[in-house]
């Protein structure tokens, strides 16, 4: 009994350390959401010294970039219900939190899910997988890209997808995915890519801050707003799980519920699915009324704001 208690305590300490490291890394990069080179100038001993923010001097990442092939998309959009049921959400430690008394985020009369991230960001790289898996239960992606996080950042070259240039069609909701920069260095930052609309930028500036996210996570990416009912900021699992894998290998691991990757990605996807079901009035019922999804709703964070 004492040994089990010690093991659980050690596991909690590891998780806390990972989350603290994620917050520190995300906060170093929060200003990279601004398009273009960013230079901070401070006064030191009467002189001006230029200090490059995170990303300065980093080399361009290497690895596969391009369009996600049909086999990859098919794997992610056809994960069996048994896999979602087997994995469940028991191992999920971080999840979006509810927010109170805010106007619904909608687009053309449908609830809207907004993602804002960047291709260099390893936490964005990790989180795109469960976001795509969850949204694929409600609609269809086209023209998803493949990319990886920056080579010289933490969790280098994390394999991932990209929302840049993609479209999403659903009878239940609207999804907007914004990738503000590539993983390629330009000056002291990364090359600009997508520019959020004025409305999406306003949503980011309001809700990616306290009290809607923890104060220490304010300004972090990825930022995910689920209909102004739930807010996610940062990754829900450790990007190191994906290290050294190709996108195809990650997808194959996701559909195998015995793998650590599946437990992380499918677990988080179940929680995202539960949040989305709150937006769609539990439609489609074949997804929202499953035991795995109803149980995952209990993982959603307590209301803030």
PDB file of C-alpha atoms in Angstrom:
ATOM      1  CA  UNK A   1       0.000   0.000   0.000  1.00  0.00           C
ATOM      2  CA  UNK A   2       2.773   2.448   0.955  1.00  0.00           C
ATOM      3  CA  UNK A   3       4.559   1.703  -2.326  1.00  0.00           C
ATOM      4  CA  UNK A   4       1.416   2.470  -4.356  1.00  0.00           C
ATOM      5  CA  UNK A   5       0.979   5.759  -2.508  1.00  0.00           C
ATOM      6  CA  UNK A   6       4.594   6.689  -3.257  1.00  0.00           C
ATOM      7  CA  UNK A   7       4.151   5.795  -6.946  1.00  0.00           C
ATOM      8  CA  UNK A   8       1.017   7.941  -7.208  1.00  0.00           C
ATOM      9  CA  UNK A   9       2.789  10.851  -5.521  1.00  0.00           C
ATOM     10  CA  UNK A  10       5.723  10.533  -7.923  1.00  0.00           C
ATOM     11  CA  UNK A  11       3.351  10.486 -10.901  1.00  0.00           C
ATOM     12  CA  UNK A  12       1.631  13.641  -9.667  1.00  0.00           C
ATOM     13  CA  UNK A  13       5.003  15.346  -9.293  1.00  0.00           C
ATOM     14  CA  UNK A  14       6.012  14.397 -12.857  1.00  0.00           C
ATOM     15  CA  UNK A  15       2.748  15.753 -14.252  1.00  0.00           C
ATOM     16  CA  UNK A  16       3.111  18.994 -12.291  1.00  0.00           C
ATOM     17  CA  UNK A  17       6.675  19.411 -13.560  1.00  0.00           C
ATOM     18  CA  UNK A  18       5.597  18.843 -17.175  1.00  0.00           C
ATOM     19  CA  UNK A  19       2.776  21.357 -16.860  1.00  0.00           C
ATOM     20  CA  UNK A  20       5.085  23.942 -15.306  1.00  0.00           C
ATOM     21  CA  UNK A  21       7.618  23.472 -18.115  1.00  0.00           C
ATOM     22  CA  UNK A  22       4.851  23.850 -20.682  1.00  0.00           C
ATOM     23  CA  UNK A  23       3.638  27.078 -19.104  1.00  0.00           C
ATOM     24  CA  UNK A  24       7.147  28.528 -19.036  1.00  0.00           C
ATOM     25  CA  UNK A  25       7.811  27.634 -22.666  1.00  0.00           C
ATOM     26  CA  UNK A  26       4.429  28.908 -23.833  1.00  0.00           C
ATOM     27  CA  UNK A  27       4.823  32.192 -21.998  1.00  0.00           C
ATOM     28  CA  UNK A  28       8.212  32.756 -23.627  1.00  0.00           C
ATOM     29  CA  UNK A  29       6.495  32.443 -26.992  1.00  0.00           C
ATOM     30  CA  UNK A  30       3.239  34.282 -26.367  1.00  0.00           C
ATOM     31  CA  UNK A  31       4.342  37.425 -28.220  1.00  0.00           C
ATOM     32  CA  UNK A  32       5.159  35.408 -31.337  1.00  0.00           C
ATOM     33  CA  UNK A  33       1.457  35.524 -32.164  1.00  0.00           C
ATOM     34  CA  UNK A  34       2.128  39.013 -33.492  1.00  0.00           C
ATOM     35  CA  UNK A  35       2.922  38.829 -37.194  1.00  0.00           C
ATOM     36  CA  UNK A  36       6.463  39.785 -38.213  1.00  0.00           C
ATOM     37  CA  UNK A  37       9.748  40.128 -36.372  1.00  0.00           C
ATOM     38  CA  UNK A  38       9.534  41.034 -32.719  1.00  0.00           C
ATOM     39  CA  UNK A  39      12.335  42.776 -30.858  1.00  0.00           C
ATOM     40  CA  UNK A  40      12.228  43.844 -27.241  1.00  0.00           C
ATOM     41  CA  UNK A  41      14.378  46.852 -26.384  1.00  0.00           C
ATOM     42  CA  UNK A  42      15.450  47.458 -22.821  1.00  0.00           C
ATOM     43  CA  UNK A  43      17.647  50.063 -21.208  1.00  0.00           C
ATOM     44  CA  UNK A  44      20.765  48.618 -19.576  1.00  0.00           C
ATOM     45  CA  UNK A  45      23.438  50.870 -18.020  1.00  0.00           C
ATOM     46  CA  UNK A  46      22.338  53.839 -20.062  1.00  0.00           C
ATOM     47  CA  UNK A  47      22.380  51.971 -23.384  1.00  0.00           C
ATOM     48  CA  UNK A  48      19.768  50.252 -25.484  1.00  0.00           C
ATOM     49  CA  UNK A  49      20.210  46.516 -25.875  1.00  0.00           C
ATOM     50  CA  UNK A  50      18.097  44.511 -28.304  1.00  0.00           C
ATOM     51  CA  UNK A  51      16.949  41.223 -26.887  1.00  0.00           C
ATOM     52  CA  UNK A  52      15.505  38.609 -29.193  1.00  0.00           C
ATOM     53  CA  UNK A  53      12.429  36.817 -27.973  1.00  0.00           C
ATOM     54  CA  UNK A  54      11.890  33.073 -28.191  1.00  0.00           C
ATOM     55  CA  UNK A  55      12.502  31.878 -31.719  1.00  0.00           C
ATOM     56  CA  UNK A  56      15.365  34.243 -32.461  1.00  0.00           C
ATOM     57  CA  UNK A  57      18.305  32.565 -34.130  1.00  0.00           C
ATOM     58  CA  UNK A  58      16.536  29.235 -34.490  1.00  0.00           C
ATOM     59  CA  UNK A  59      17.204  27.128 -37.556  1.00  0.00           C
ATOM     60  CA  UNK A  60      14.495  26.064 -39.941  1.00  0.00           C
ATOM     61  CA  UNK A  61      13.025  22.743 -38.919  1.00  0.00           C
ATOM     62  CA  UNK A  62      13.539  19.752 -41.153  1.00  0.00           C
ATOM     63  CA  UNK A  63      11.057  17.034 -41.946  1.00  0.00           C
ATOM     64  CA  UNK A  64       7.916  16.402 -43.977  1.00  0.00           C
ATOM     65  CA  UNK A  65       5.735  19.317 -45.006  1.00  0.00           C
ATOM     66  CA  UNK A  66       2.878  19.322 -47.483  1.00  0.00           C
ATOM     67  CA  UNK A  67      -0.646  18.025 -47.873  1.00  0.00           C
ATOM     68  CA  UNK A  68      -1.987  15.259 -45.684  1.00  0.00           C
ATOM     69  CA  UNK A  69      -2.558  12.233 -47.894  1.00  0.00           C
ATOM     70  CA  UNK A  70      -5.887  10.461 -48.198  1.00  0.00           C
ATOM     71  CA  UNK A  71      -4.762   7.475 -46.128  1.00  0.00           C
ATOM     72  CA  UNK A  72      -3.771   9.691 -43.193  1.00  0.00           C
ATOM     73  CA  UNK A  73      -7.064  11.581 -43.219  1.00  0.00           C
ATOM     74  CA  UNK A  74      -9.012   8.349 -43.595  1.00  0.00           C
ATOM     75  CA  UNK A  75      -7.299   6.877 -40.537  1.00  0.00           C
ATOM     76  CA  UNK A  76      -8.078   9.905 -38.383  1.00  0.00           C
ATOM     77  CA  UNK A  77     -11.693  10.189 -39.525  1.00  0.00           C
ATOM     78  CA  UNK A  78     -12.600   6.504 -39.240  1.00  0.00           C
ATOM     79  CA  UNK A  79     -11.376   5.563 -35.775  1.00  0.00           C
ATOM     80  CA  UNK A  80     -13.707   2.830 -34.496  1.00  0.00           C
ATOM     81  CA  UNK A  81     -16.154   3.573 -31.705  1.00  0.00           C
ATOM     82  CA  UNK A  82     -14.544   0.696 -29.823  1.00  0.00           C
ATOM     83  CA  UNK A  83     -11.242   2.614 -29.678  1.00  0.00           C
ATOM     84  CA  UNK A  84     -12.917   5.665 -28.126  1.00  0.00           C
ATOM     85  CA  UNK A  85     -14.692   3.361 -25.674  1.00  0.00           C
ATOM     86  CA  UNK A  86     -11.580   1.388 -24.750  1.00  0.00           C
ATOM     87  CA  UNK A  87      -9.405   4.452 -24.137  1.00  0.00           C
ATOM     88  CA  UNK A  88     -12.059   6.541 -22.394  1.00  0.00           C
ATOM     89  CA  UNK A  89     -10.687   9.592 -20.581  1.00  0.00           C
ATOM     90  CA  UNK A  90      -9.468   8.293 -17.235  1.00  0.00           C
ATOM     91  CA  UNK A  91      -5.859   9.282 -17.965  1.00  0.00           C
ATOM     92  CA  UNK A  92      -6.658  12.860 -19.061  1.00  0.00           C
ATOM     93  CA  UNK A  93      -5.073  15.329 -16.635  1.00  0.00           C
ATOM     94  CA  UNK A  94      -5.626  18.645 -18.467  1.00  0.00           C
ATOM     95  CA  UNK A  95      -8.827  19.713 -20.224  1.00  0.00           C
ATOM     96  CA  UNK A  96     -10.692  22.828 -21.397  1.00  0.00           C
ATOM     97  CA  UNK A  97     -12.505  24.749 -18.671  1.00  0.00           C
ATOM     98  CA  UNK A  98     -16.061  26.063 -18.723  1.00  0.00           C
ATOM     99  CA  UNK A  99     -16.643  29.812 -18.722  1.00  0.00           C
ATOM    100  CA  UNK A 100     -19.688  31.578 -17.319  1.00  0.00           C
ATOM    101  CA  UNK A 101     -22.222  34.036 -18.710  1.00  0.00           C
ATOM    102  CA  UNK A 102     -20.543  34.854 -22.022  1.00  0.00           C
ATOM    103  CA  UNK A 103     -22.301  35.481 -25.337  1.00  0.00           C
ATOM    104  CA  UNK A 104     -22.181  32.372 -27.533  1.00  0.00           C
ATOM    105  CA  UNK A 105     -19.486  32.233 -30.192  1.00  0.00           C
ATOM    106  CA  UNK A 106     -21.313  31.514 -33.450  1.00  0.00           C
ATOM    107  CA  UNK A 107     -20.919  31.765 -37.213  1.00  0.00           C
ATOM    108  CA  UNK A 108     -23.935  31.800 -39.546  1.00  0.00           C
ATOM    109  CA  UNK A 109     -26.164  30.586 -36.758  1.00  0.00           C
ATOM    110  CA  UNK A 110     -23.970  27.615 -35.827  1.00  0.00           C
ATOM    111  CA  UNK A 111     -21.743  27.264 -32.764  1.00  0.00           C
ATOM    112  CA  UNK A 112     -18.124  28.011 -33.588  1.00  0.00           C
ATOM    113  CA  UNK A 113     -14.895  26.368 -32.482  1.00  0.00           C
ATOM    114  CA  UNK A 114     -11.863  28.650 -32.844  1.00  0.00           C
ATOM    115  CA  UNK A 115      -8.263  27.429 -32.806  1.00  0.00           C
ATOM    116  CA  UNK A 116      -5.316  29.854 -32.897  1.00  0.00           C
ATOM    117  CA  UNK A 117      -1.780  28.500 -32.894  1.00  0.00           C
ATOM    118  CA  UNK A 118       1.413  28.451 -34.939  1.00  0.00           C
ATOM    119  CA  UNK A 119       3.333  25.808 -36.850  1.00  0.00           C
ATOM    120  CA  UNK A 120       6.581  26.298 -34.892  1.00  0.00           C
ATOM    121  CA  UNK A 121       4.824  25.585 -31.568  1.00  0.00           C
ATOM    122  CA  UNK A 122       5.303  22.020 -30.204  1.00  0.00           C
ATOM    123  CA  UNK A 123       2.292  22.251 -27.897  1.00  0.00           C
ATOM    124  CA  UNK A 124       0.137  23.238 -30.877  1.00  0.00           C
ATOM    125  CA  UNK A 125       1.661  20.304 -32.767  1.00  0.00           C
ATOM    126  CA  UNK A 126       0.561  17.885 -30.062  1.00  0.00           C
ATOM    127  CA  UNK A 127      -2.908  19.369 -29.652  1.00  0.00           C
ATOM    128  CA  UNK A 128      -3.906  19.379 -33.316  1.00  0.00           C
ATOM    129  CA  UNK A 129      -4.186  15.574 -33.246  1.00  0.00           C
ATOM    130  CA  UNK A 130      -7.026  15.311 -30.680  1.00  0.00           C
ATOM    131  CA  UNK A 131      -8.700  18.428 -32.099  1.00  0.00           C
ATOM    132  CA  UNK A 132      -8.801  16.890 -35.590  1.00  0.00           C
ATOM    133  CA  UNK A 133      -9.933  13.510 -34.265  1.00  0.00           C
ATOM    134  CA  UNK A 134     -12.736  15.101 -32.220  1.00  0.00           C
ATOM    135  CA  UNK A 135     -13.943  17.427 -34.980  1.00  0.00           C
ATOM    136  CA  UNK A 136     -13.907  14.559 -37.489  1.00  0.00           C
ATOM    137  CA  UNK A 137     -16.764  13.024 -35.480  1.00  0.00           C
ATOM    138  CA  UNK A 138     -18.937  16.031 -36.409  1.00  0.00           C
ATOM    139  CA  UNK A 139     -17.792  16.934 -39.922  1.00  0.00           C
ATOM    140  CA  UNK A 140     -15.168  16.649 -42.647  1.00  0.00           C
ATOM    141  CA  UNK A 141     -11.784  18.284 -43.181  1.00  0.00           C
ATOM    142  CA  UNK A 142     -10.299  18.999 -46.583  1.00  0.00           C
ATOM    143  CA  UNK A 143      -6.784  20.143 -47.473  1.00  0.00           C
ATOM    144  CA  UNK A 144      -5.210  19.580 -44.076  1.00  0.00           C
ATOM    145  CA  UNK A 145      -1.461  20.032 -44.215  1.00  0.00           C
ATOM    146  CA  UNK A 146       1.392  18.130 -42.610  1.00  0.00           C
ATOM    147  CA  UNK A 147       4.193  19.898 -40.790  1.00  0.00           C
ATOM    148  CA  UNK A 148       6.249  19.749 -37.584  1.00  0.00           C
ATOM    149  CA  UNK A 149       7.263  22.068 -34.801  1.00  0.00           C
ATOM    150  CA  UNK A 150      10.495  24.058 -34.972  1.00  0.00           C
ATOM    151  CA  UNK A 151      13.763  22.131 -34.858  1.00  0.00           C
ATOM    152  CA  UNK A 152      15.485  24.294 -32.253  1.00  0.00           C
ATOM    153  CA  UNK A 153      12.565  24.676 -29.841  1.00  0.00           C
ATOM    154  CA  UNK A 154      11.611  22.396 -26.968  1.00  0.00           C
ATOM    155  CA  UNK A 155      10.147  19.087 -28.183  1.00  0.00           C
ATOM    156  CA  UNK A 156      11.823  19.662 -31.582  1.00  0.00           C
ATOM    157  CA  UNK A 157      10.270  18.506 -34.860  1.00  0.00           C
ATOM    158  CA  UNK A 158       7.068  17.251 -33.251  1.00  0.00           C
ATOM    159  CA  UNK A 159       5.085  15.716 -36.158  1.00  0.00           C
ATOM    160  CA  UNK A 160       1.690  17.234 -36.714  1.00  0.00           C
ATOM    161  CA  UNK A 161      -0.975  18.527 -39.064  1.00  0.00           C
ATOM    162  CA  UNK A 162      -1.644  22.125 -40.090  1.00  0.00           C
ATOM    163  CA  UNK A 163      -4.930  23.971 -40.422  1.00  0.00           C
ATOM    164  CA  UNK A 164      -3.418  26.483 -42.860  1.00  0.00           C
ATOM    165  CA  UNK A 165      -5.395  26.365 -46.103  1.00  0.00           C
ATOM    166  CA  UNK A 166      -7.800  23.707 -44.841  1.00  0.00           C
ATOM    167  CA  UNK A 167     -11.593  23.766 -44.814  1.00  0.00           C
ATOM    168  CA  UNK A 168     -14.081  22.094 -42.507  1.00  0.00           C
ATOM    169  CA  UNK A 169     -17.702  21.252 -43.291  1.00  0.00           C
ATOM    170  CA  UNK A 170     -20.294  20.228 -40.704  1.00  0.00           C
ATOM    171  CA  UNK A 171     -24.045  20.415 -40.320  1.00  0.00           C
ATOM    172  CA  UNK A 172     -23.530  20.980 -36.596  1.00  0.00           C
ATOM    173  CA  UNK A 173     -20.834  23.630 -36.168  1.00  0.00           C
ATOM    174  CA  UNK A 174     -18.232  25.905 -37.753  1.00  0.00           C
ATOM    175  CA  UNK A 175     -14.496  25.511 -37.223  1.00  0.00           C
ATOM    176  CA  UNK A 176     -11.845  28.166 -37.837  1.00  0.00           C
ATOM    177  CA  UNK A 177      -8.188  27.158 -37.591  1.00  0.00           C
ATOM    178  CA  UNK A 178      -5.547  29.901 -37.661  1.00  0.00           C
ATOM    179  CA  UNK A 179      -1.800  29.211 -37.918  1.00  0.00           C
ATOM    180  CA  UNK A 180      -0.147  32.582 -37.325  1.00  0.00           C
ATOM    181  CA  UNK A 181       3.379  31.576 -38.395  1.00  0.00           C
ATOM    182  CA  UNK A 182       5.312  28.794 -40.093  1.00  0.00           C
ATOM    183  CA  UNK A 183       8.172  26.866 -38.480  1.00  0.00           C
ATOM    184  CA  UNK A 184      10.711  28.763 -40.599  1.00  0.00           C
ATOM    185  CA  UNK A 185      12.785  31.505 -39.025  1.00  0.00           C
ATOM    186  CA  UNK A 186      12.533  35.022 -40.378  1.00  0.00           C
ATOM    187  CA  UNK A 187      14.654  37.564 -38.548  1.00  0.00           C
ATOM    188  CA  UNK A 188      13.904  37.310 -34.854  1.00  0.00           C
ATOM    189  CA  UNK A 189      10.658  35.409 -35.252  1.00  0.00           C
ATOM    190  CA  UNK A 190       9.015  32.990 -37.681  1.00  0.00           C
ATOM    191  CA  UNK A 191       7.577  33.651 -41.115  1.00  0.00           C
ATOM    192  CA  UNK A 192       4.010  34.960 -40.865  1.00  0.00           C
ATOM    193  CA  UNK A 193       1.259  32.754 -42.227  1.00  0.00           C
ATOM    194  CA  UNK A 194      -2.396  33.333 -41.298  1.00  0.00           C
ATOM    195  CA  UNK A 195      -3.817  36.553 -39.882  1.00  0.00           C
ATOM    196  CA  UNK A 196      -6.808  36.168 -37.540  1.00  0.00           C
ATOM    197  CA  UNK A 197      -9.901  38.144 -38.452  1.00  0.00           C
ATOM    198  CA  UNK A 198     -10.600  41.167 -36.279  1.00  0.00           C
ATOM    199  CA  UNK A 199     -13.337  39.224 -34.489  1.00  0.00           C
ATOM    200  CA  UNK A 200     -11.111  36.196 -33.880  1.00  0.00           C
ATOM    201  CA  UNK A 201      -8.274  38.399 -32.641  1.00  0.00           C
ATOM    202  CA  UNK A 202     -10.667  40.088 -30.220  1.00  0.00           C
ATOM    203  CA  UNK A 203     -11.794  36.666 -28.972  1.00  0.00           C
ATOM    204  CA  UNK A 204      -8.179  35.646 -28.424  1.00  0.00           C
ATOM    205  CA  UNK A 205      -7.271  38.828 -26.577  1.00  0.00           C
ATOM    206  CA  UNK A 206     -10.260  38.578 -24.265  1.00  0.00           C
ATOM    207  CA  UNK A 207     -10.400  34.885 -23.464  1.00  0.00           C
ATOM    208  CA  UNK A 208      -6.725  33.886 -23.530  1.00  0.00           C
ATOM    209  CA  UNK A 209      -6.339  35.848 -20.320  1.00  0.00           C
ATOM    210  CA  UNK A 210      -7.403  35.612 -16.694  1.00  0.00           C
ATOM    211  CA  UNK A 211      -9.985  34.942 -15.410  1.00  0.00           C
ATOM    212  CA  UNK A 212     -10.875  32.665 -18.338  1.00  0.00           C
ATOM    213  CA  UNK A 213      -7.548  30.808 -18.189  1.00  0.00           C
ATOM    214  CA  UNK A 214      -5.143  30.432 -15.302  1.00  0.00           C
ATOM    215  CA  UNK A 215      -3.077  33.572 -14.822  1.00  0.00           C
ATOM    216  CA  UNK A 216       0.191  31.711 -15.427  1.00  0.00           C
ATOM    217  CA  UNK A 217      -1.154  30.380 -18.761  1.00  0.00           C
ATOM    218  CA  UNK A 218      -2.443  33.713 -20.072  1.00  0.00           C
ATOM    219  CA  UNK A 219      -1.375  34.346 -23.653  1.00  0.00           C
ATOM    220  CA  UNK A 220      -0.401  30.726 -24.290  1.00  0.00           C
ATOM    221  CA  UNK A 221      -0.985  28.872 -27.533  1.00  0.00           C
ATOM    222  CA  UNK A 222      -2.662  26.817 -28.735  1.00  0.00           C
ATOM    223  CA  UNK A 223      -5.785  28.753 -27.810  1.00  0.00           C
ATOM    224  CA  UNK A 224      -9.063  26.900 -28.351  1.00  0.00           C
ATOM    225  CA  UNK A 225     -12.471  28.492 -27.804  1.00  0.00           C
ATOM    226  CA  UNK A 226     -15.384  26.081 -27.976  1.00  0.00           C
ATOM    227  CA  UNK A 227     -18.419  28.264 -28.554  1.00  0.00           C
ATOM    228  CA  UNK A 228     -17.522  30.589 -25.654  1.00  0.00           C
ATOM    229  CA  UNK A 229     -18.585  27.772 -23.356  1.00  0.00           C
ATOM    230  CA  UNK A 230     -15.182  26.135 -22.885  1.00  0.00           C
ATOM    231  CA  UNK A 231     -11.646  27.497 -23.243  1.00  0.00           C
ATOM    232  CA  UNK A 232      -8.440  25.534 -23.715  1.00  0.00           C
ATOM    233  CA  UNK A 233      -4.968  27.068 -23.547  1.00  0.00           C
ATOM    234  CA  UNK A 234      -1.883  24.911 -24.054  1.00  0.00           C
ATOM    235  CA  UNK A 235      -1.507  21.187 -24.675  1.00  0.00           C
ATOM    236  CA  UNK A 236      -3.416  18.458 -22.865  1.00  0.00           C
ATOM    237  CA  UNK A 237      -0.543  15.938 -22.999  1.00  0.00           C
ATOM    238  CA  UNK A 238       3.241  15.773 -23.368  1.00  0.00           C
ATOM    239  CA  UNK A 239       4.478  16.354 -26.960  1.00  0.00           C
ATOM    240  CA  UNK A 240       7.420  14.032 -26.251  1.00  0.00           C
ATOM    241  CA  UNK A 241       5.056  11.108 -26.837  1.00  0.00           C
ATOM    242  CA  UNK A 242       5.232  11.908 -30.563  1.00  0.00           C
ATOM    243  CA  UNK A 243       9.015  12.289 -30.773  1.00  0.00           C
ATOM    244  CA  UNK A 244      10.699  10.563 -33.707  1.00  0.00           C
ATOM    245  CA  UNK A 245       7.428   9.565 -35.377  1.00  0.00           C
ATOM    246  CA  UNK A 246       6.083  10.381 -38.824  1.00  0.00           C
ATOM    247  CA  UNK A 247       2.517  11.597 -39.206  1.00  0.00           C
ATOM    248  CA  UNK A 248       1.507   8.178 -40.547  1.00  0.00           C
ATOM    249  CA  UNK A 249       3.076   6.441 -37.546  1.00  0.00           C
ATOM    250  CA  UNK A 250       1.250   8.772 -35.165  1.00  0.00           C
ATOM    251  CA  UNK A 251      -2.058   8.080 -36.914  1.00  0.00           C
ATOM    252  CA  UNK A 252      -1.479   4.320 -36.773  1.00  0.00           C
ATOM    253  CA  UNK A 253      -0.674   4.566 -33.065  1.00  0.00           C
ATOM    254  CA  UNK A 254      -3.788   6.648 -32.402  1.00  0.00           C
ATOM    255  CA  UNK A 255      -6.087   3.916 -33.690  1.00  0.00           C
ATOM    256  CA  UNK A 256      -4.404   1.284 -31.484  1.00  0.00           C
ATOM    257  CA  UNK A 257      -5.869   1.759 -27.987  1.00  0.00           C
ATOM    258  CA  UNK A 258      -2.999  -0.137 -26.376  1.00  0.00           C
ATOM    259  CA  UNK A 259      -0.444   2.592 -27.211  1.00  0.00           C
ATOM    260  CA  UNK A 260       0.503   5.553 -25.034  1.00  0.00           C
ATOM    261  CA  UNK A 261      -0.160   7.852 -27.996  1.00  0.00           C
ATOM    262  CA  UNK A 262      -3.710   6.554 -28.344  1.00  0.00           C
ATOM    263  CA  UNK A 263      -4.394   6.932 -24.638  1.00  0.00           C
ATOM    264  CA  UNK A 264      -3.258  10.567 -24.792  1.00  0.00           C
ATOM    265  CA  UNK A 265      -4.820  11.609 -28.109  1.00  0.00           C
ATOM    266  CA  UNK A 266      -8.066   9.636 -27.931  1.00  0.00           C
ATOM    267  CA  UNK A 267      -8.497  10.519 -24.264  1.00  0.00           C
ATOM    268  CA  UNK A 268      -8.241  14.232 -25.076  1.00  0.00           C
ATOM    269  CA  UNK A 269     -10.408  13.780 -28.185  1.00  0.00           C
ATOM    270  CA  UNK A 270     -13.141  12.259 -26.012  1.00  0.00           C
ATOM    271  CA  UNK A 271     -13.025  15.330 -23.763  1.00  0.00           C
ATOM    272  CA  UNK A 272     -13.129  17.727 -26.734  1.00  0.00           C
ATOM    273  CA  UNK A 273     -16.034  15.703 -28.115  1.00  0.00           C
ATOM    274  CA  UNK A 274     -17.900  16.081 -24.820  1.00  0.00           C
ATOM    275  CA  UNK A 275     -17.386  19.855 -24.937  1.00  0.00           C
ATOM    276  CA  UNK A 276     -18.566  20.066 -28.556  1.00  0.00           C
ATOM    277  CA  UNK A 277     -21.646  18.010 -27.717  1.00  0.00           C
ATOM    278  CA  UNK A 278     -22.586  20.748 -25.242  1.00  0.00           C
ATOM    279  CA  UNK A 279     -22.627  23.149 -28.216  1.00  0.00           C
ATOM    280  CA  UNK A 280     -24.622  20.923 -30.580  1.00  0.00           C
ATOM    281  CA  UNK A 281     -27.385  19.885 -28.179  1.00  0.00           C
ATOM    282  CA  UNK A 282     -25.883  16.399 -28.067  1.00  0.00           C
ATOM    283  CA  UNK A 283     -25.988  15.880 -31.807  1.00  0.00           C
ATOM    284  CA  UNK A 284     -25.196  13.549 -33.417  1.00  0.00           C
ATOM    285  CA  UNK A 285     -26.614  11.292 -30.742  1.00  0.00           C
ATOM    286  CA  UNK A 286     -24.595   8.342 -32.052  1.00  0.00           C
ATOM    287  CA  UNK A 287     -21.501  10.213 -30.838  1.00  0.00           C
ATOM    288  CA  UNK A 288     -22.731  12.325 -27.948  1.00  0.00           C
ATOM    289  CA  UNK A 289     -24.715   9.652 -26.151  1.00  0.00           C
ATOM    290  CA  UNK A 290     -21.894   7.125 -25.992  1.00  0.00           C
ATOM    291  CA  UNK A 291     -20.661   6.140 -22.567  1.00  0.00           C
ATOM    292  CA  UNK A 292     -17.113   7.339 -23.317  1.00  0.00           C
ATOM    293  CA  UNK A 293     -18.297  10.844 -24.219  1.00  0.00           C
ATOM    294  CA  UNK A 294     -20.726  11.251 -21.340  1.00  0.00           C
ATOM    295  CA  UNK A 295     -18.002  10.117 -18.933  1.00  0.00           C
ATOM    296  CA  UNK A 296     -15.483  12.495 -20.534  1.00  0.00           C
ATOM    297  CA  UNK A 297     -17.764  15.450 -19.766  1.00  0.00           C
ATOM    298  CA  UNK A 298     -16.746  14.983 -16.151  1.00  0.00           C
ATOM    299  CA  UNK A 299     -13.163  15.876 -17.100  1.00  0.00           C
ATOM    300  CA  UNK A 300     -14.076  19.369 -18.304  1.00  0.00           C
ATOM    301  CA  UNK A 301     -12.697  22.009 -15.979  1.00  0.00           C
ATOM    302  CA  UNK A 302     -14.762  23.943 -13.469  1.00  0.00           C
ATOM    303  CA  UNK A 303     -16.362  27.175 -14.630  1.00  0.00           C
ATOM    304  CA  UNK A 304     -14.248  30.344 -14.710  1.00  0.00           C
ATOM    305  CA  UNK A 305     -14.955  33.963 -15.425  1.00  0.00           C
TER     306      UNK A 305
END
